[in-house]
PDB file of C-alpha atoms in Angstrom:
ATOM      1  CA  MET A  95     -28.167  22.152  20.980  1.00  0.00           C
ATOM      2  CA  GLY A  96     -24.706  23.001  22.234  1.00  0.00           C
ATOM      3  CA  GLN A  97     -23.251  19.599  21.390  1.00  0.00           C
ATOM      4  CA  PRO A  98     -20.001  19.320  19.429  1.00  0.00           C
ATOM      5  CA  ILE A  99     -20.420  17.644  16.044  1.00  0.00           C
ATOM      6  CA  GLY A 100     -18.165  16.929  13.091  1.00  0.00           C
ATOM      7  CA  PRO A 101     -17.896  19.230  10.086  1.00  0.00           C
ATOM      8  CA  ALA A 102     -20.424  18.874   7.283  1.00  0.00           C
ATOM      9  CA  ILE A 103     -19.505  16.594   4.369  1.00  0.00           C
ATOM     10  CA  SER A 104     -20.124  18.046   0.941  1.00  0.00           C
ATOM     11  CA  ASN A 105     -20.022  14.780  -0.999  1.00  0.00           C
ATOM     12  CA  ARG A 106     -21.903  11.882   0.580  1.00  0.00           C
ATOM     13  CA  SER A 107     -22.314   9.898  -2.635  1.00  0.00           C
ATOM     14  CA  PRO A 108     -20.966   6.335  -2.635  1.00  0.00           C
ATOM     15  CA  ARG A 109     -17.593   6.101  -4.315  1.00  0.00           C
ATOM     16  CA  SER A 110     -16.876   3.794  -7.203  1.00  0.00           C
ATOM     17  CA  LEU A 111     -15.260   0.416  -6.694  1.00  0.00           C
ATOM     18  CA  PRO A 112     -11.740   0.020  -8.090  1.00  0.00           C
ATOM     19  CA  SER A 113     -11.806  -1.002 -11.729  1.00  0.00           C
ATOM     20  CA  ASP A 114      -9.721  -3.559 -13.593  1.00  0.00           C
ATOM     21  CA  GLU A 115      -7.793  -0.846 -15.434  1.00  0.00           C
ATOM     22  CA  PRO A 116      -3.973  -1.079 -15.135  1.00  0.00           C
ATOM     23  CA  LEU A 117      -2.198   1.441 -12.924  1.00  0.00           C
ATOM     24  CA  LYS A 118       0.804   2.572 -14.946  1.00  0.00           C
ATOM     25  CA  GLY A 119       3.891   4.442 -13.800  1.00  0.00           C
ATOM     26  CA  HIS A 120       7.432   5.002 -14.991  1.00  0.00           C
ATOM     27  CA  HIS A 121       9.006   2.158 -13.005  1.00  0.00           C
ATOM     28  CA  CYS A 122       6.136  -0.310 -12.770  1.00  0.00           C
ATOM     29  CA  THR A 123       2.657  -1.332 -13.838  1.00  0.00           C
ATOM     30  CA  LEU A 124      -0.043  -2.848 -11.645  1.00  0.00           C
ATOM     31  CA  LEU A 125      -2.317  -5.324 -13.411  1.00  0.00           C
ATOM     32  CA  ARG A 126      -5.322  -7.163 -12.042  1.00  0.00           C
ATOM     33  CA  LEU A 127      -4.082 -10.537 -10.819  1.00  0.00           C
ATOM     34  CA  ASP A 128      -4.242 -13.175 -13.542  1.00  0.00           C
ATOM     35  CA  PRO A 129      -2.939 -16.502 -12.180  1.00  0.00           C
ATOM     36  CA  ASP A 130      -2.554 -18.055 -15.618  1.00  0.00           C
ATOM     37  CA  ARG A 131      -0.250 -15.219 -16.680  1.00  0.00           C
ATOM     38  CA  HIS A 132       1.404 -14.273 -13.399  1.00  0.00           C
ATOM     39  CA  ALA A 133       1.732 -17.348 -11.178  1.00  0.00           C
ATOM     40  CA  ALA A 134       5.031 -18.654 -12.539  1.00  0.00           C
ATOM     41  CA  GLY A 135       6.691 -15.238 -12.528  1.00  0.00           C
ATOM     42  CA  LEU A 136       5.522 -14.405  -9.013  1.00  0.00           C
ATOM     43  CA  PHE A 137       6.580 -17.803  -7.679  1.00  0.00           C
ATOM     44  CA  GLU A 138      10.053 -17.311  -9.162  1.00  0.00           C
ATOM     45  CA  ALA A 139      10.314 -13.773  -7.765  1.00  0.00           C
ATOM     46  CA  PHE A 140       9.242 -14.789  -4.259  1.00  0.00           C
ATOM     47  CA  ALA A 141      11.628 -17.772  -4.346  1.00  0.00           C
ATOM     48  CA  GLU A 142      14.495 -15.247  -4.094  1.00  0.00           C
ATOM     49  CA  ASP A 143      13.510 -15.092  -0.412  1.00  0.00           C
ATOM     50  CA  GLU A 144      15.110 -18.436   0.408  1.00  0.00           C
ATOM     51  CA  SER A 145      14.511 -18.151   4.152  1.00  0.00           C
ATOM     52  CA  GLY A 146      10.789 -17.458   3.722  1.00  0.00           C
ATOM     53  CA  ARG A 147      10.910 -14.536   6.150  1.00  0.00           C
ATOM     54  CA  ASN A 148       8.780 -12.360   3.862  1.00  0.00           C
ATOM     55  CA  TRP A 149       5.843 -14.685   4.547  1.00  0.00           C
ATOM     56  CA  THR A 150       6.067 -14.480   8.339  1.00  0.00           C
ATOM     57  CA  TYR A 151       3.468 -11.752   8.858  1.00  0.00           C
ATOM     58  CA  LEU A 152       1.155 -12.827   6.038  1.00  0.00           C
ATOM     59  CA  PRO A 153      -1.743 -15.148   6.959  1.00  0.00           C
ATOM     60  CA  TYR A 154      -0.764 -17.629   4.216  1.00  0.00           C
ATOM     61  CA  GLY A 155       2.350 -19.142   2.682  1.00  0.00           C
ATOM     62  CA  PRO A 156       5.057 -19.991   2.036  1.00  0.00           C
ATOM     63  CA  PHE A 157       4.102 -22.462  -0.688  1.00  0.00           C
ATOM     64  CA  ASP A 158       6.065 -25.607  -1.401  1.00  0.00           C
ATOM     65  CA  ASP A 159       5.687 -25.577  -5.169  1.00  0.00           C
ATOM     66  CA  LEU A 160       4.232 -23.701  -8.114  1.00  0.00           C
ATOM     67  CA  ASP A 161       1.096 -25.867  -8.251  1.00  0.00           C
ATOM     68  CA  ALA A 162       0.161 -25.019  -4.663  1.00  0.00           C
ATOM     69  CA  PHE A 163       0.934 -21.342  -5.194  1.00  0.00           C
ATOM     70  CA  SER A 164      -1.045 -21.212  -8.445  1.00  0.00           C
ATOM     71  CA  ALA A 165      -4.036 -22.920  -6.831  1.00  0.00           C
ATOM     72  CA  TRP A 166      -4.003 -20.323  -4.050  1.00  0.00           C
ATOM     73  CA  LEU A 167      -3.837 -17.470  -6.573  1.00  0.00           C
ATOM     74  CA  HIS A 168      -6.843 -18.893  -8.382  1.00  0.00           C
ATOM     75  CA  THR A 169      -8.877 -18.617  -5.166  1.00  0.00           C
ATOM     76  CA  LEU A 170      -8.089 -14.887  -5.110  1.00  0.00           C
ATOM     77  CA  ALA A 171      -8.513 -13.983  -8.754  1.00  0.00           C
ATOM     78  CA  SER A 172     -12.302 -13.710  -8.839  1.00  0.00           C
ATOM     79  CA  LYS A 173     -12.610 -11.673  -5.645  1.00  0.00           C
ATOM     80  CA  ARG A 174     -13.385  -7.962  -5.665  1.00  0.00           C
ATOM     81  CA  ASP A 175     -12.435  -7.506  -2.000  1.00  0.00           C
ATOM     82  CA  PRO A 176      -9.588  -8.010  -1.565  1.00  0.00           C
ATOM     83  CA  LEU A 177      -8.797  -6.941  -5.110  1.00  0.00           C
ATOM     84  CA  PHE A 178      -5.312  -8.189  -5.973  1.00  0.00           C
ATOM     85  CA  TYR A 179      -2.807  -6.637  -8.351  1.00  0.00           C
ATOM     86  CA  THR A 180       0.393  -8.063  -9.775  1.00  0.00           C
ATOM     87  CA  ILE A 181       3.235  -5.530  -9.853  1.00  0.00           C
ATOM     88  CA  SER A 182       5.612  -5.795 -12.810  1.00  0.00           C
ATOM     89  CA  GLY A 183       8.694  -3.833 -13.745  1.00  0.00           C
ATOM     90  CA  GLU A 184       9.628  -2.216 -17.038  1.00  0.00           C
ATOM     91  CA  ASP A 185      10.509  -5.669 -18.395  1.00  0.00           C
ATOM     92  CA  ALA A 186       6.957  -6.884 -17.572  1.00  0.00           C
ATOM     93  CA  LYS A 187       8.391  -9.459 -15.151  1.00  0.00           C
ATOM     94  CA  PRO A 188       6.176  -9.920 -12.058  1.00  0.00           C
ATOM     95  CA  GLU A 189       7.950  -8.758  -8.910  1.00  0.00           C
ATOM     96  CA  GLY A 190       5.255  -8.340  -6.295  1.00  0.00           C
ATOM     97  CA  MET A 191       1.636  -8.198  -5.217  1.00  0.00           C
ATOM     98  CA  ALA A 192      -0.654  -5.812  -3.355  1.00  0.00           C
ATOM     99  CA  SER A 193      -4.379  -5.388  -2.936  1.00  0.00           C
ATOM    100  CA  TYR A 194      -7.179  -3.055  -2.033  1.00  0.00           C
ATOM    101  CA  LEU A 195      -9.354  -4.474   0.738  1.00  0.00           C
ATOM    102  CA  ARG A 196     -12.062  -3.545   3.236  1.00  0.00           C
ATOM    103  CA  ILE A 197     -13.468  -1.346   0.491  1.00  0.00           C
ATOM    104  CA  ASP A 198     -16.412   0.719   1.760  1.00  0.00           C
ATOM    105  CA  PRO A 199     -17.815   2.936  -1.009  1.00  0.00           C
ATOM    106  CA  HIS A 200     -20.489   4.424   1.277  1.00  0.00           C
ATOM    107  CA  GLN A 201     -18.044   5.589   3.953  1.00  0.00           C
ATOM    108  CA  ALA A 202     -15.399   6.265   1.291  1.00  0.00           C
ATOM    109  CA  THR A 203     -12.700   4.275   3.073  1.00  0.00           C
ATOM    110  CA  ILE A 204     -10.298   1.801   1.504  1.00  0.00           C
ATOM    111  CA  GLU A 205      -7.269  -0.149   2.730  1.00  0.00           C
ATOM    112  CA  VAL A 206      -4.073  -1.306   1.093  1.00  0.00           C
ATOM    113  CA  GLY A 207      -2.730  -4.673   2.168  1.00  0.00           C
ATOM    114  CA  HIS A 208      -1.460  -8.145   1.304  1.00  0.00           C
ATOM    115  CA  ILE A 209       1.730  -6.363   0.232  1.00  0.00           C
ATOM    116  CA  HIS A 210       4.439  -8.799  -0.811  1.00  0.00           C
ATOM    117  CA  PHE A 211       7.494  -7.601  -2.705  1.00  0.00           C
ATOM    118  CA  SER A 212      10.267  -9.846  -3.961  1.00  0.00           C
ATOM    119  CA  PRO A 213      13.738  -9.165  -2.506  1.00  0.00           C
ATOM    120  CA  SER A 214      14.709  -7.590  -5.847  1.00  0.00           C
ATOM    121  CA  MET A 215      11.809  -5.143  -5.616  1.00  0.00           C
ATOM    122  CA  GLN A 216      12.236  -4.102  -2.007  1.00  0.00           C
ATOM    123  CA  ARG A 217      13.734  -0.647  -1.352  1.00  0.00           C
ATOM    124  CA  THR A 218      13.572   0.374  -5.007  1.00  0.00           C
ATOM    125  CA  PRO A 219      11.813   3.231  -6.845  1.00  0.00           C
ATOM    126  CA  MET A 220       9.502   0.557  -8.215  1.00  0.00           C
ATOM    127  CA  ALA A 221       8.289  -0.322  -4.701  1.00  0.00           C
ATOM    128  CA  THR A 222       7.629   3.306  -3.781  1.00  0.00           C
ATOM    129  CA  GLU A 223       5.927   4.041  -7.078  1.00  0.00           C
ATOM    130  CA  ALA A 224       3.612   1.035  -6.731  1.00  0.00           C
ATOM    131  CA  MET A 225       2.329   2.390  -3.423  1.00  0.00           C
ATOM    132  CA  TYR A 226       2.003   5.878  -4.898  1.00  0.00           C
ATOM    133  CA  LEU A 227      -0.017   4.608  -7.861  1.00  0.00           C
ATOM    134  CA  MET A 228      -2.465   2.823  -5.588  1.00  0.00           C
ATOM    135  CA  MET A 229      -2.875   5.892  -3.386  1.00  0.00           C
ATOM    136  CA  ARG A 230      -3.315   8.195  -6.358  1.00  0.00           C
ATOM    137  CA  ASN A 231      -5.972   5.948  -7.793  1.00  0.00           C
ATOM    138  CA  ALA A 232      -7.831   5.776  -4.465  1.00  0.00           C
ATOM    139  CA  PHE A 233      -7.834   9.530  -3.868  1.00  0.00           C
ATOM    140  CA  ASP A 234      -7.690  11.201  -7.284  1.00  0.00           C
ATOM    141  CA  VAL A 235      -9.638   8.750  -9.440  1.00  0.00           C
ATOM    142  CA  LEU A 236     -12.049   7.080  -7.009  1.00  0.00           C
ATOM    143  CA  GLY A 237     -12.413   9.951  -4.544  1.00  0.00           C
ATOM    144  CA  TYR A 238     -12.022   8.061  -1.271  1.00  0.00           C
ATOM    145  CA  ARG A 239     -11.691  10.066   1.958  1.00  0.00           C
ATOM    146  CA  ARG A 240      -9.536   7.661   3.965  1.00  0.00           C
ATOM    147  CA  TYR A 241      -6.754   5.258   2.959  1.00  0.00           C
ATOM    148  CA  GLU A 242      -5.670   2.708   5.555  1.00  0.00           C
ATOM    149  CA  TRP A 243      -2.652   0.536   6.288  1.00  0.00           C
ATOM    150  CA  LYS A 244      -2.782  -2.153   8.973  1.00  0.00           C
ATOM    151  CA  CYS A 245      -0.190  -4.677  10.048  1.00  0.00           C
ATOM    152  CA  ASP A 246       0.847  -6.954  12.875  1.00  0.00           C
ATOM    153  CA  ALA A 247       2.061  -4.591  15.592  1.00  0.00           C
ATOM    154  CA  LEU A 248       5.253  -6.700  15.825  1.00  0.00           C
ATOM    155  CA  ASN A 249       6.027  -6.228  12.129  1.00  0.00           C
ATOM    156  CA  ALA A 250       8.649  -3.484  12.450  1.00  0.00           C
ATOM    157  CA  PRO A 251       9.520  -3.301   8.716  1.00  0.00           C
ATOM    158  CA  SER A 252       5.850  -2.798   7.783  1.00  0.00           C
ATOM    159  CA  ARG A 253       5.394  -0.103  10.416  1.00  0.00           C
ATOM    160  CA  ALA A 254       8.520   1.684   9.202  1.00  0.00           C
ATOM    161  CA  ALA A 255       7.319   1.469   5.606  1.00  0.00           C
ATOM    162  CA  ALA A 256       3.942   2.960   6.532  1.00  0.00           C
ATOM    163  CA  GLU A 257       5.572   5.908   8.268  1.00  0.00           C
ATOM    164  CA  ARG A 258       8.027   6.465   5.428  1.00  0.00           C
ATOM    165  CA  LEU A 259       5.117   6.570   2.970  1.00  0.00           C
ATOM    166  CA  GLY A 260       3.384   9.255   5.023  1.00  0.00           C
ATOM    167  CA  PHE A 261       0.799   7.249   6.941  1.00  0.00           C
ATOM    168  CA  ILE A 262      -0.159   8.473  10.413  1.00  0.00           C
ATOM    169  CA  PHE A 263      -0.019   5.964  13.264  1.00  0.00           C
ATOM    170  CA  GLU A 264      -3.405   5.808  15.011  1.00  0.00           C
ATOM    171  CA  GLY A 265      -2.907   3.127  17.637  1.00  0.00           C
ATOM    172  CA  VAL A 266      -2.974  -0.610  18.309  1.00  0.00           C
ATOM    173  CA  PHE A 267      -6.028  -2.861  18.425  1.00  0.00           C
ATOM    174  CA  TYR A 268      -5.041  -5.606  20.861  1.00  0.00           C
ATOM    175  CA  LYS A 269      -5.999  -9.221  20.123  1.00  0.00           C
ATOM    176  CA  ALA A 270      -7.632  -8.002  16.943  1.00  0.00           C
ATOM    177  CA  SER A 271      -7.217 -11.350  15.179  1.00  0.00           C
ATOM    178  CA  HIS A 272      -5.109 -14.483  15.014  1.00  0.00           C
ATOM    179  CA  TYR A 273      -3.315 -16.291  12.195  1.00  0.00           C
ATOM    180  CA  LYS A 274      -0.949 -19.215  11.802  1.00  0.00           C
ATOM    181  CA  GLY A 275      -1.848 -20.230  15.353  1.00  0.00           C
ATOM    182  CA  ARG A 276      -0.700 -17.024  17.013  1.00  0.00           C
ATOM    183  CA  ASN A 277      -2.191 -13.775  18.266  1.00  0.00           C
ATOM    184  CA  ARG A 278      -2.129 -10.575  16.234  1.00  0.00           C
ATOM    185  CA  ASP A 279      -2.273  -7.121  17.771  1.00  0.00           C
ATOM    186  CA  THR A 280      -2.948  -4.800  14.835  1.00  0.00           C
ATOM    187  CA  ALA A 281      -1.272  -1.431  14.309  1.00  0.00           C
ATOM    188  CA  TRP A 282      -3.456   1.069  12.420  1.00  0.00           C
ATOM    189  CA  PHE A 283      -2.211   3.790  10.088  1.00  0.00           C
ATOM    190  CA  SER A 284      -3.987   6.090   7.649  1.00  0.00           C
ATOM    191  CA  ILE A 285      -3.793   8.973   5.211  1.00  0.00           C
ATOM    192  CA  VAL A 286      -6.900  11.128   4.739  1.00  0.00           C
ATOM    193  CA  ASP A 287      -7.913  13.182   1.744  1.00  0.00           C
ATOM    194  CA  ASP A 288      -6.937  16.543   3.298  1.00  0.00           C
ATOM    195  CA  GLU A 289      -3.375  15.257   3.647  1.00  0.00           C
ATOM    196  CA  TRP A 290      -3.132  13.690   0.232  1.00  0.00           C
ATOM    197  CA  PRO A 291      -2.103  16.765  -1.845  1.00  0.00           C
ATOM    198  CA  ALA A 292       1.068  17.270   0.193  1.00  0.00           C
ATOM    199  CA  ARG A 293       1.806  13.540   0.223  1.00  0.00           C
ATOM    200  CA  LYS A 294       1.266  13.373  -3.526  1.00  0.00           C
ATOM    201  CA  ASP A 295       3.691  16.249  -4.091  1.00  0.00           C
ATOM    202  CA  ALA A 296       6.274  14.475  -1.924  1.00  0.00           C
ATOM    203  CA  PHE A 297       5.962  11.247  -3.900  1.00  0.00           C
ATOM    204  CA  GLU A 298       6.223  13.040  -7.219  1.00  0.00           C
ATOM    205  CA  GLY A 299       9.231  15.022  -6.027  1.00  0.00           C
ATOM    206  CA  TRP A 300      10.947  11.842  -4.862  1.00  0.00           C
ATOM    207  CA  LEU A 301      10.129   9.951  -8.069  1.00  0.00           C
ATOM    208  CA  ALA A 302      11.249  12.797 -10.344  1.00  0.00           C
ATOM    209  CA  PRO A 303      14.233  11.845 -12.555  1.00  0.00           C
ATOM    210  CA  ASP A 304      16.305  14.750 -11.214  1.00  0.00           C
ATOM    211  CA  ASN A 305      16.106  13.238  -7.705  1.00  0.00           C
ATOM    212  CA  PHE A 306      18.384  10.389  -8.829  1.00  0.00           C
ATOM    213  CA  ASP A 307      22.070  10.628  -9.699  1.00  0.00           C
ATOM    214  CA  VAL A 308      23.783   9.023 -12.672  1.00  0.00           C
ATOM    215  CA  ASP A 309      24.117   5.767 -10.713  1.00  0.00           C
ATOM    216  CA  GLY A 310      20.402   5.677  -9.975  1.00  0.00           C
ATOM    217  CA  LYS A 311      20.778   6.553  -6.298  1.00  0.00           C
ATOM    218  CA  ARG A 312      18.209   8.914  -4.867  1.00  0.00           C
ATOM    219  CA  ILE A 313      19.452  12.341  -3.848  1.00  0.00           C
ATOM    220  CA  GLU A 314      16.821  13.487  -1.346  1.00  0.00           C
ATOM    221  CA  SER A 315      14.779  11.191   0.869  1.00  0.00           C
ATOM    222  CA  LEU A 316      11.032  10.955   0.740  1.00  0.00           C
ATOM    223  CA  GLN A 317      10.888  12.010   4.382  1.00  0.00           C
ATOM    224  CA  ALA A 318      12.937  15.140   3.738  1.00  0.00           C
ATOM    225  CA  ILE A 319      10.708  16.208   0.880  1.00  0.00           C
ATOM    226  CA  ALA A 320       7.581  15.418   2.873  1.00  0.00           C
ATOM    227  CA  SER A 321       8.858  17.345   5.885  1.00  0.00           C
ATOM    228  CA  ARG A 322       8.971  20.585   3.928  1.00  0.00           C
ATOM    229  CA  LEU A 323       5.513  20.007   2.502  1.00  0.00           C
ATOM    230  CA  VAL A 324       4.132  19.076   5.912  1.00  0.00           C
ATOM    231  CA  SER A 325       5.312  22.427   7.264  1.00  0.00           C
ATOM    232  CA  GLU A 326       3.606  24.201   4.399  1.00  0.00           C
ATOM    233  CA  ALA A 327       0.404  22.237   4.959  1.00  0.00           C
ATOM    234  CA  LYS A 328       0.406  23.052   8.671  1.00  0.00           C
ATOM    235  CA  ALA A 329       0.746  26.709   7.792  1.00  0.00           C
ATOM    236  CA  GLN A 330      -2.444  26.296   5.761  1.00  0.00           C
ATOM    237  CA  GLY A 331      -4.272  24.803   8.733  1.00  0.00           C
ATOM    238  CA  ILE A 332      -3.924  21.082   7.996  1.00  0.00           C
ATOM    239  CA  GLU A 333      -2.750  19.771  11.345  1.00  0.00           C
ATOM    240  CA  ARG A 334      -2.903  15.958  11.330  1.00  0.00           C
ATOM    241  CA  TYR A 335       0.669  15.349  10.298  1.00  0.00           C
ATOM    242  CA  SER A 336       3.519  13.515  11.947  1.00  0.00           C
ATOM    243  CA  GLN A 337       7.204  14.052  11.313  1.00  0.00           C
ATOM    244  CA  THR A 338       9.026  10.935  10.153  1.00  0.00           C
ATOM    245  CA  ASP A 339      12.602  12.203   9.844  1.00  0.00           C
TER     246      ASP A 339
END
């Protein structure tokens, strides 16, 4: 009737919920949160952050002792949304946490959040690979159409991390929520399924062994690799990209 409408969707079937299967990579493994196995290791890893600044933008913590932290983890362990993972390195030592949340199988949208990496894990291949493994599972295994990242709009490190990982900034929802007695304006980011193949190639190029020198330092940045692939994707008609160099 002359009205603009969105393109037809070929697959309208509800997607599967994330399973309890481990997500395994070269640098890390993500296991379903098990407080009895992981609480002590996570508490020790997070204690490296002596100032507690890594808790500032999370709606909980810091915790005074292992008992309080373990009790909090036990409240999370049985939940399916958010679904928490413990991130461990090659030595199986817990180094961080992340979760899927706001999981909508019918709309095929899923969010990553509650990301908390120990100081030792931050800015390492392990940190990047953990995010890649969760994205790959969401898109390639579960078939979701949209993968979201949200954070306090004042959380500059989180916003920078989202952009580095290839998320597109979509805007700010003002007074979206409140936590710890203060307002939160929420910045929204996303990656959609059309963009995922190029993002996946960028991650795999960055994580490839030949992208690291003999001292373990990366040779080419994730943004540089992604920039080339973004140009190629645009040439193929995929337009919703932003440059992050």
